[in-house]
Amino acid sequence: APQALGLLNSELSVNVARQLAGLVLTSASAADEQIELLYQRTLSRRPTGEEIALVRQFLDQQRATLDSGASQEDALVLPLPE
């Protein structure tokens, strides 16, 4: 288990996640399109309606956290484009 945590928290994993986020953000402009692209790239399938709703809810929570003035480190979130 410590090895798995080390990999998840590694610089490599963070860089790959940032690259994936950049690809998604530059390839699709609408949130639903971004969610679908993310699912296709990571899971090789389309998201269900329920999954789309859950991801939207998560993104809304992250935006609210950032808008509240919490630092990115405190909130453990990455910045979202406007």
mmCIF file of N, CA and C in Angstrom:
data_model
loop_
_atom_site.group_PDB
_atom_site.id
_atom_site.type_symbol
_atom_site.label_atom_id
_atom_site.label_comp_id
_atom_site.label_asym_id
_atom_site.label_seq_id
_atom_site.Cartn_x
_atom_site.Cartn_y
_atom_site.Cartn_z
ATOM 1 N N ALA A 1 0.810 -1.202 0.000
ATOM 2 C CA ALA A 1 0.000 0.000 0.000
ATOM 3 C C ALA A 1 0.854 1.268 0.000
ATOM 4 N N PRO A 2 1.977 1.330 0.736
ATOM 5 C CA PRO A 2 2.785 2.546 0.698
ATOM 6 C C PRO A 2 3.304 2.858 -0.710
ATOM 7 N N GLN A 3 3.608 1.798 -1.489
ATOM 8 C CA GLN A 3 4.090 2.037 -2.847
ATOM 9 C C GLN A 3 3.008 2.680 -3.710
ATOM 10 N N ALA A 4 1.771 2.219 -3.554
ATOM 11 C CA ALA A 4 0.665 2.784 -4.330
ATOM 12 C C ALA A 4 0.465 4.254 -3.972
ATOM 13 N N LEU A 5 0.515 4.577 -2.692
ATOM 14 C CA LEU A 5 0.376 5.978 -2.276
ATOM 15 C C LEU A 5 1.521 6.824 -2.805
ATOM 16 N N GLY A 6 2.703 6.242 -2.803
ATOM 17 C CA GLY A 6 3.858 6.958 -3.331
ATOM 18 C C GLY A 6 3.697 7.259 -4.808
ATOM 19 N N LEU A 7 3.175 6.304 -5.560
ATOM 20 C CA LEU A 7 2.954 6.518 -6.984
ATOM 21 C C LEU A 7 1.877 7.568 -7.212
ATOM 22 N N LEU A 8 0.778 7.487 -6.477
ATOM 23 C CA LEU A 8 -0.305 8.449 -6.658
ATOM 24 C C LEU A 8 0.132 9.871 -6.334
ATOM 25 N N ASN A 9 1.035 10.014 -5.397
ATOM 26 C CA ASN A 9 1.497 11.336 -4.978
ATOM 27 C C ASN A 9 2.796 11.754 -5.672
ATOM 28 N N SER A 10 3.243 10.972 -6.627
ATOM 29 C CA SER A 10 4.523 11.261 -7.265
ATOM 30 C C SER A 10 4.414 12.421 -8.258
ATOM 31 N N GLU A 11 5.543 12.999 -8.545
ATOM 32 C CA GLU A 11 5.606 14.092 -9.521
ATOM 33 C C GLU A 11 5.136 13.607 -10.888
ATOM 34 N N LEU A 12 5.465 12.370 -11.242
ATOM 35 C CA LEU A 12 5.031 11.803 -12.524
ATOM 36 C C LEU A 12 3.508 11.782 -12.621
ATOM 37 N N SER A 13 2.842 11.302 -11.585
ATOM 38 C CA SER A 13 1.380 11.236 -11.601
ATOM 39 C C SER A 13 0.750 12.617 -11.702
ATOM 40 N N VAL A 14 1.301 13.565 -10.987
ATOM 41 C CA VAL A 14 0.783 14.936 -11.035
ATOM 42 C C VAL A 14 0.963 15.518 -12.434
ATOM 43 N N ASN A 15 2.126 15.291 -13.036
ATOM 44 C CA ASN A 15 2.373 15.805 -14.388
ATOM 45 C C ASN A 15 1.456 15.164 -15.418
ATOM 46 N N VAL A 16 1.232 13.868 -15.311
ATOM 47 C CA VAL A 16 0.331 13.186 -16.247
ATOM 48 C C VAL A 16 -1.094 13.711 -16.074
ATOM 49 N N ALA A 17 -1.512 13.918 -14.846
ATOM 50 C CA ALA A 17 -2.852 14.452 -14.593
ATOM 51 C C ALA A 17 -2.992 15.857 -15.174
ATOM 52 N N ARG A 18 -1.975 16.670 -15.034
ATOM 53 C CA ARG A 18 -2.011 18.025 -15.599
ATOM 54 C C ARG A 18 -2.068 17.986 -17.118
ATOM 55 N N GLN A 19 -1.312 17.086 -17.724
ATOM 56 C CA GLN A 19 -1.342 16.960 -19.178
ATOM 57 C C GLN A 19 -2.716 16.513 -19.660
ATOM 58 N N LEU A 20 -3.313 15.561 -18.968
ATOM 59 C CA LEU A 20 -4.652 15.097 -19.323
ATOM 60 C C LEU A 20 -5.661 16.228 -19.175
ATOM 61 N N ALA A 21 -5.561 16.969 -18.090
ATOM 62 C CA ALA A 21 -6.468 18.105 -17.888
ATOM 63 C C ALA A 21 -6.294 19.135 -18.998
ATOM 64 N N GLY A 22 -5.053 19.416 -19.372
ATOM 65 C CA GLY A 22 -4.803 20.364 -20.448
ATOM 66 C C GLY A 22 -5.392 19.892 -21.764
ATOM 67 N N LEU A 23 -5.243 18.615 -22.060
ATOM 68 C CA LEU A 23 -5.819 18.051 -23.280
ATOM 69 C C LEU A 23 -7.329 18.207 -23.295
ATOM 70 N N VAL A 24 -7.967 17.864 -22.188
ATOM 71 C CA VAL A 24 -9.419 17.937 -22.096
ATOM 72 C C VAL A 24 -9.890 19.384 -22.226
ATOM 73 N N LEU A 25 -9.221 20.299 -21.537
ATOM 74 C CA LEU A 25 -9.646 21.697 -21.555
ATOM 75 C C LEU A 25 -9.447 22.354 -22.913
ATOM 76 N N THR A 26 -8.452 21.934 -23.654
ATOM 77 C CA THR A 26 -8.202 22.549 -24.957
ATOM 78 C C THR A 26 -8.940 21.845 -26.093
ATOM 79 N N SER A 27 -9.418 20.640 -25.866
ATOM 80 C CA SER A 27 -10.091 19.879 -26.916
ATOM 81 C C SER A 27 -11.598 20.047 -26.916
ATOM 82 N N ALA A 28 -12.161 20.457 -25.798
ATOM 83 C CA ALA A 28 -13.617 20.605 -25.694
ATOM 84 C C ALA A 28 -13.911 21.817 -24.823
ATOM 85 N N SER A 29 -14.943 22.577 -25.211
ATOM 86 C CA SER A 29 -15.245 23.783 -24.444
ATOM 87 C C SER A 29 -16.393 23.588 -23.461
ATOM 88 N N ALA A 30 -17.377 22.794 -23.818
ATOM 89 C CA ALA A 30 -18.523 22.574 -22.931
ATOM 90 C C ALA A 30 -18.177 21.531 -21.873
ATOM 91 N N ALA A 31 -18.679 21.723 -20.673
ATOM 92 C CA ALA A 31 -18.364 20.817 -19.558
ATOM 93 C C ALA A 31 -18.741 19.377 -19.877
ATOM 94 N N ASP A 32 -19.907 19.156 -20.465
ATOM 95 C CA ASP A 32 -20.313 17.781 -20.773
ATOM 96 C C ASP A 32 -19.378 17.129 -21.783
ATOM 97 N N GLU A 33 -18.902 17.913 -22.750
ATOM 98 C CA GLU A 33 -17.947 17.388 -23.729
ATOM 99 C C GLU A 33 -16.625 17.044 -23.053
ATOM 100 N N GLN A 34 -16.210 17.881 -22.133
ATOM 101 C CA GLN A 34 -14.965 17.625 -21.402
ATOM 102 C C GLN A 34 -15.084 16.354 -20.573
ATOM 103 N N ILE A 35 -16.216 16.194 -19.914
ATOM 104 C CA ILE A 35 -16.428 15.001 -19.094
ATOM 105 C C ILE A 35 -16.412 13.760 -19.972
ATOM 106 N N GLU A 36 -17.091 13.827 -21.097
ATOM 107 C CA GLU A 36 -17.134 12.669 -21.996
ATOM 108 C C GLU A 36 -15.736 12.339 -22.523
ATOM 109 N N LEU A 37 -14.985 13.348 -22.929
ATOM 110 C CA LEU A 37 -13.624 13.116 -23.412
ATOM 111 C C LEU A 37 -12.755 12.501 -22.322
ATOM 112 N N LEU A 38 -12.880 12.998 -21.115
ATOM 113 C CA LEU A 38 -12.106 12.452 -19.999
ATOM 114 C C LEU A 38 -12.426 10.975 -19.774
ATOM 115 N N TYR A 39 -13.696 10.630 -19.792
ATOM 116 C CA TYR A 39 -14.079 9.224 -19.634
ATOM 117 C C TYR A 39 -13.556 8.372 -20.781
ATOM 118 N N GLN A 40 -13.655 8.890 -22.005
ATOM 119 C CA GLN A 40 -13.174 8.129 -23.159
ATOM 120 C C GLN A 40 -11.669 7.870 -23.043
ATOM 121 N N ARG A 41 -10.916 8.889 -22.653
ATOM 122 C CA ARG A 41 -9.453 8.755 -22.575
ATOM 123 C C ARG A 41 -9.004 7.875 -21.417
ATOM 124 N N THR A 42 -9.733 7.895 -20.303
ATOM 125 C CA THR A 42 -9.272 7.160 -19.125
ATOM 126 C C THR A 42 -9.943 5.807 -18.939
ATOM 127 N N LEU A 43 -11.203 5.682 -19.372
ATOM 128 C CA LEU A 43 -11.949 4.449 -19.134
ATOM 129 C C LEU A 43 -12.401 3.749 -20.417
ATOM 130 N N SER A 44 -12.147 4.376 -21.558
ATOM 131 C CA SER A 44 -12.522 3.823 -22.868
ATOM 132 C C SER A 44 -14.019 3.552 -22.980
ATOM 133 N N ARG A 45 -14.794 4.449 -22.397
ATOM 134 C CA ARG A 45 -16.248 4.350 -22.504
ATOM 135 C C ARG A 45 -16.867 5.709 -22.254
ATOM 136 N N ARG A 46 -18.129 5.836 -22.630
ATOM 137 C CA ARG A 46 -18.858 7.071 -22.366
ATOM 138 C C ARG A 46 -19.382 7.060 -20.929
ATOM 139 N N PRO A 47 -19.462 8.221 -20.307
ATOM 140 C CA PRO A 47 -20.023 8.275 -18.948
ATOM 141 C C PRO A 47 -21.539 8.106 -18.988
ATOM 142 N N THR A 48 -22.077 7.572 -17.917
ATOM 143 C CA THR A 48 -23.531 7.478 -17.783
ATOM 144 C C THR A 48 -24.071 8.854 -17.393
ATOM 145 N N GLY A 49 -25.355 9.024 -17.473
ATOM 146 C CA GLY A 49 -25.969 10.270 -17.049
ATOM 147 C C GLY A 49 -25.691 10.567 -15.594
ATOM 148 N N GLU A 50 -25.733 9.533 -14.776
ATOM 149 C CA GLU A 50 -25.453 9.710 -13.344
ATOM 150 C C GLU A 50 -24.011 10.156 -13.120
ATOM 151 N N GLU A 51 -23.070 9.571 -13.863
ATOM 152 C CA GLU A 51 -21.664 9.953 -13.720
ATOM 153 C C GLU A 51 -21.446 11.397 -14.155
ATOM 154 N N ILE A 52 -22.089 11.812 -15.229
ATOM 155 C CA ILE A 52 -21.976 13.202 -15.672
ATOM 156 C C ILE A 52 -22.471 14.141 -14.575
ATOM 157 N N ALA A 53 -23.603 13.794 -13.970
ATOM 158 C CA ALA A 53 -24.156 14.626 -12.899
ATOM 159 C C ALA A 53 -23.201 14.683 -11.705
ATOM 160 N N LEU A 54 -22.587 13.557 -11.346
ATOM 161 C CA LEU A 54 -21.648 13.541 -10.220
ATOM 162 C C LEU A 54 -20.406 14.374 -10.508
ATOM 163 N N VAL A 55 -19.892 14.290 -11.716
ATOM 164 C CA VAL A 55 -18.708 15.078 -12.067
ATOM 165 C C VAL A 55 -19.051 16.564 -12.083
ATOM 166 N N ARG A 56 -20.211 16.910 -12.617
ATOM 167 C CA ARG A 56 -20.637 18.322 -12.588
ATOM 168 C C ARG A 56 -20.711 18.823 -11.152
ATOM 169 N N GLN A 57 -21.297 18.013 -10.271
ATOM 170 C CA GLN A 57 -21.415 18.398 -8.861
ATOM 171 C C GLN A 57 -20.025 18.595 -8.246
ATOM 172 N N PHE A 58 -19.104 17.690 -8.541
ATOM 173 C CA PHE A 58 -17.737 17.812 -8.035
ATOM 174 C C PHE A 58 -17.092 19.105 -8.535
ATOM 175 N N LEU A 59 -17.232 19.395 -9.829
ATOM 176 C CA LEU A 59 -16.642 20.616 -10.382
ATOM 177 C C LEU A 59 -17.247 21.861 -9.756
ATOM 178 N N ASP A 60 -18.547 21.854 -9.522
ATOM 179 C CA ASP A 60 -19.203 22.990 -8.865
ATOM 180 C C ASP A 60 -18.645 23.201 -7.462
ATOM 181 N N GLN A 61 -18.428 22.103 -6.740
ATOM 182 C CA GLN A 61 -17.871 22.194 -5.387
ATOM 183 C C GLN A 61 -16.447 22.752 -5.428
ATOM 184 N N GLN A 62 -15.658 22.320 -6.405
ATOM 185 C CA GLN A 62 -14.285 22.804 -6.519
ATOM 186 C C GLN A 62 -14.259 24.296 -6.848
ATOM 187 N N ARG A 63 -15.143 24.729 -7.748
ATOM 188 C CA ARG A 63 -15.216 26.159 -8.081
ATOM 189 C C ARG A 63 -15.618 26.973 -6.855
ATOM 190 N N ALA A 64 -16.588 26.473 -6.093
ATOM 191 C CA ALA A 64 -17.037 27.179 -4.889
ATOM 192 C C ALA A 64 -15.899 27.283 -3.871
ATOM 193 N N THR A 65 -15.125 26.222 -3.740
ATOM 194 C CA THR A 65 -13.996 26.236 -2.811
ATOM 195 C C THR A 65 -12.979 27.284 -3.229
ATOM 196 N N LEU A 66 -12.660 27.322 -4.508
ATOM 197 C CA LEU A 66 -11.700 28.313 -4.998
ATOM 198 C C LEU A 66 -12.256 29.723 -4.890
ATOM 199 N N ASP A 67 -13.534 29.890 -5.199
ATOM 200 C CA ASP A 67 -14.160 31.212 -5.131
ATOM 201 C C ASP A 67 -14.253 31.727 -3.699
ATOM 202 N N SER A 68 -14.237 30.819 -2.719
ATOM 203 C CA SER A 68 -14.348 31.220 -1.320
ATOM 204 C C SER A 68 -13.049 31.834 -0.803
ATOM 205 N N GLY A 69 -12.006 31.772 -1.618
ATOM 206 C CA GLY A 69 -10.738 32.357 -1.216
ATOM 207 C C GLY A 69 -9.778 31.363 -0.594
ATOM 208 N N ALA A 70 -10.159 30.108 -0.533
ATOM 209 C CA ALA A 70 -9.251 29.100 0.010
ATOM 210 C C ALA A 70 -8.052 28.964 -0.917
ATOM 211 N N SER A 71 -6.885 28.785 -0.336
ATOM 212 C CA SER A 71 -5.703 28.594 -1.172
ATOM 213 C C SER A 71 -5.803 27.229 -1.839
ATOM 214 N N GLN A 72 -5.133 27.088 -2.964
ATOM 215 C CA GLN A 72 -5.165 25.812 -3.676
ATOM 216 C C GLN A 72 -4.597 24.702 -2.814
ATOM 217 N N GLU A 73 -3.579 24.996 -2.030
ATOM 218 C CA GLU A 73 -2.975 23.979 -1.186
ATOM 219 C C GLU A 73 -3.948 23.553 -0.082
ATOM 220 N N ASP A 74 -4.648 24.539 0.508
ATOM 221 C CA ASP A 74 -5.598 24.224 1.571
ATOM 222 C C ASP A 74 -6.779 23.439 1.031
ATOM 223 N N ALA A 75 -7.224 23.785 -0.158
ATOM 224 C CA ALA A 75 -8.412 23.168 -0.730
ATOM 225 C C ALA A 75 -8.078 21.859 -1.467
ATOM 226 N N LEU A 76 -6.788 21.644 -1.748
ATOM 227 C CA LEU A 76 -6.358 20.463 -2.509
ATOM 228 C C LEU A 76 -7.064 20.377 -3.859
ATOM 229 N N VAL A 77 -7.145 21.488 -4.534
ATOM 230 C CA VAL A 77 -7.763 21.520 -5.851
ATOM 231 C C VAL A 77 -6.831 22.200 -6.841
ATOM 232 N N LEU A 78 -7.043 21.916 -8.112
ATOM 233 C CA LEU A 78 -6.312 22.588 -9.173
ATOM 234 C C LEU A 78 -7.169 23.719 -9.703
ATOM 235 N N PRO A 79 -6.570 24.763 -10.212
ATOM 236 C CA PRO A 79 -7.372 25.874 -10.737
ATOM 237 C C PRO A 79 -8.178 25.454 -11.951
ATOM 238 N N LEU A 80 -9.378 25.970 -12.052
ATOM 239 C CA LEU A 80 -10.240 25.712 -13.193
ATOM 240 C C LEU A 80 -10.301 26.954 -14.057
ATOM 241 N N PRO A 81 -10.359 26.788 -15.367
ATOM 242 C CA PRO A 81 -10.431 27.963 -16.238
ATOM 243 C C PRO A 81 -11.756 28.667 -16.074
ATOM 244 N N GLU A 82 -11.774 29.943 -16.366
ATOM 245 C CA GLU A 82 -13.020 30.716 -16.263
ATOM 246 C C GLU A 82 -13.876 30.484 -17.468
#
